[in-house]
Coordinates of C-alpha atoms in Angstrom, one line a residue:
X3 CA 89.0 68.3 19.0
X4 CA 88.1 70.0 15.7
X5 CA 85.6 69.9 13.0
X6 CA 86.0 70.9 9.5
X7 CA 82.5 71.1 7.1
X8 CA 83.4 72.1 3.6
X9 CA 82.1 75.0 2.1
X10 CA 79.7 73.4 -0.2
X11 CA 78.2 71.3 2.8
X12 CA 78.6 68.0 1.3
X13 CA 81.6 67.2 3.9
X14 CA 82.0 67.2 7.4
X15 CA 84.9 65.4 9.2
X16 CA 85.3 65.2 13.2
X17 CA 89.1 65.0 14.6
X18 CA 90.1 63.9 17.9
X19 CA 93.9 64.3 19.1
X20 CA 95.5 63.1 22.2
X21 CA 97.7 60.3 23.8
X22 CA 98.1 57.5 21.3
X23 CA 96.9 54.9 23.8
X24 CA 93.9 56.5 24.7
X25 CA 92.8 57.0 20.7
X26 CA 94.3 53.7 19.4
X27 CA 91.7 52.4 22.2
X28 CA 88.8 54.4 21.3
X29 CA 89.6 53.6 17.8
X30 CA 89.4 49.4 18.2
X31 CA 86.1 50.0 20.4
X32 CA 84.5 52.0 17.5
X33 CA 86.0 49.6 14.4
X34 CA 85.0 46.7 16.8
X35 CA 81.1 48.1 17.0
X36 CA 80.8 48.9 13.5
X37 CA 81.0 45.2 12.6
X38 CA 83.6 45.7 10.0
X39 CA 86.9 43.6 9.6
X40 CA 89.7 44.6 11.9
X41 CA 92.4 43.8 9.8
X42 CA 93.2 47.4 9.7
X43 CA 93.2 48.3 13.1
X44 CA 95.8 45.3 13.2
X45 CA 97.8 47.2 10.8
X46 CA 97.3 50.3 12.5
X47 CA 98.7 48.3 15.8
X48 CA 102.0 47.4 13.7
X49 CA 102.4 51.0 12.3
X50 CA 102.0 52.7 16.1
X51 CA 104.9 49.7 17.5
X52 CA 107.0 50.9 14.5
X53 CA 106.8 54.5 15.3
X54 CA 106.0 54.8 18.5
X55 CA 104.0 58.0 18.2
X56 CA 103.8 60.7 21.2
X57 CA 100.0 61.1 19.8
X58 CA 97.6 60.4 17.0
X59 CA 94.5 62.0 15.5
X60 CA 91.2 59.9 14.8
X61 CA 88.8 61.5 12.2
X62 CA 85.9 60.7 11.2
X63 CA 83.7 61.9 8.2
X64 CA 80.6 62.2 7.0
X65 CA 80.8 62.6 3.0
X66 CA 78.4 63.1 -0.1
X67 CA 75.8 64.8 1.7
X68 CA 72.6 65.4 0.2
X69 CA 74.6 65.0 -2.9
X70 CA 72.3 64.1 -5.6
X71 CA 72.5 60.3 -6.7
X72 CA 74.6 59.7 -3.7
X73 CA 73.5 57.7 -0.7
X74 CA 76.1 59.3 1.4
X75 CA 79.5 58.1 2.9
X76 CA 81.2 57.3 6.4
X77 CA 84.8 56.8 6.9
X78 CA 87.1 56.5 9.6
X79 CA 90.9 56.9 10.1
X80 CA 94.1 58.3 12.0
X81 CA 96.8 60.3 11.8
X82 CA 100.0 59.7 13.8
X83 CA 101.5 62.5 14.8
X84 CA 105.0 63.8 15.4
X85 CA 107.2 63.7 16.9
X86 CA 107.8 59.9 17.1
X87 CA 109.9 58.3 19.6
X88 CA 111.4 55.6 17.1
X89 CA 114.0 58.3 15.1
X90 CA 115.5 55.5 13.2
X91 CA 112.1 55.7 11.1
X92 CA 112.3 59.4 8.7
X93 CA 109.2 60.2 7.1
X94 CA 110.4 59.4 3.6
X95 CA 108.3 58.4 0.8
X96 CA 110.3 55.4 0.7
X97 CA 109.3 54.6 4.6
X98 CA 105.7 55.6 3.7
X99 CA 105.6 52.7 0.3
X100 CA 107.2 49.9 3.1
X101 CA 104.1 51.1 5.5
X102 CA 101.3 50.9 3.2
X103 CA 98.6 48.1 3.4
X104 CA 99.0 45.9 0.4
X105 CA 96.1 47.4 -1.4
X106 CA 96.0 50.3 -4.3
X107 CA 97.3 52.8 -1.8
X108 CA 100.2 52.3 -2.7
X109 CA 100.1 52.4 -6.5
X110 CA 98.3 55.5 -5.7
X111 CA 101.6 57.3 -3.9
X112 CA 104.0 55.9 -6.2
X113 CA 102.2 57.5 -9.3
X114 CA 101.5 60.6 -7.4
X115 CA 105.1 60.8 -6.9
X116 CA 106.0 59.3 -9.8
X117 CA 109.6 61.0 -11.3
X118 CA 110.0 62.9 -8.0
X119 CA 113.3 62.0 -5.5
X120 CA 112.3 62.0 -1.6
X121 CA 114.0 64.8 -1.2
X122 CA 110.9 66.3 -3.1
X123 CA 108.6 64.9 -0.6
X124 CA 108.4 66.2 2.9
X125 CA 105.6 64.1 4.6
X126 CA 104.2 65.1 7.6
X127 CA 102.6 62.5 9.0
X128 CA 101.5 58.8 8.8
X129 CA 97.6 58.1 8.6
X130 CA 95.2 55.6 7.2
X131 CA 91.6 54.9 6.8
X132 CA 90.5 52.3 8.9
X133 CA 87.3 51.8 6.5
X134 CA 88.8 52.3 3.0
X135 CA 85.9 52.1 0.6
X136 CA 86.4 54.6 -2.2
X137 CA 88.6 54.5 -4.7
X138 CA 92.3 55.5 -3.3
X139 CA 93.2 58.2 -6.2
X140 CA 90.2 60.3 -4.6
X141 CA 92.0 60.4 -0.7
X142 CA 94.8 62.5 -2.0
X143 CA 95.1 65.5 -0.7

């Protein structure tokens, strides 16, 4: 377990690693409570069956606080972590485009990778919001 509170305080995000069935479950328990559509956490289900993760990360954060104008932001997410037991699946960019939700996500990769080959890319890990409500060119990091 970590937390991470950027330097200008406006920021603070909560991660929680451990065995993918224990956080995929406290995941759907938390999306479930928050009365928010679980069509993510569906996708989420797909993505873990696919790769067959060892582990994953759930994060949550707390975002434009005390930010003038702002009334503040939550989000919530995972990570899925290497290594995964399904090796057929690399972590290409290509893999990453097929994996995507069908939502601006994935324009956003492909123009931040736009004119590069995979072999430019080495991604990490696999992750999504499970509450996506900002604009997707702002979660790139």
């Amino acid at each position: 377990s970590s937390v991470h509170l950027s330097s200008s305080l406006d920021t603070m995000e909560h991660r929680l690693r451990g065995p993918t069935a224990d956080i995929s479950r406290l995941l759907q328990t938390f999306i479930s409570q928050c009365a928010v559509p679980d069509g993510p956490v569906r996708e989420m289900l797909q993505r873990i069956q696919q790769f067959k993760p060892r582990s994953l990360s759930a994060w949550a954060k707390l975002k434009y606080m005390g930010q003038q104008g702002s009334n503040g932001g939550v989000d919530c997410g995972y990570t899925m972590l290497p290594p995964f037991e399904n090796p057929a699946l690399p972590l290409t960019v290509e893999a990453a485009e097929i994996l995507l939700p069908n939502n601006d996500d994935a324009a956003v990769l492909l123009k931040h990778t736009a004119g590069d080959t995979s072999e430019d890319w080495q991604l990490t890990d696999v992750g999504c919001s499970l509450i996506p409500t900002e604009d997707p060119e702002s979660r790139i990091s």
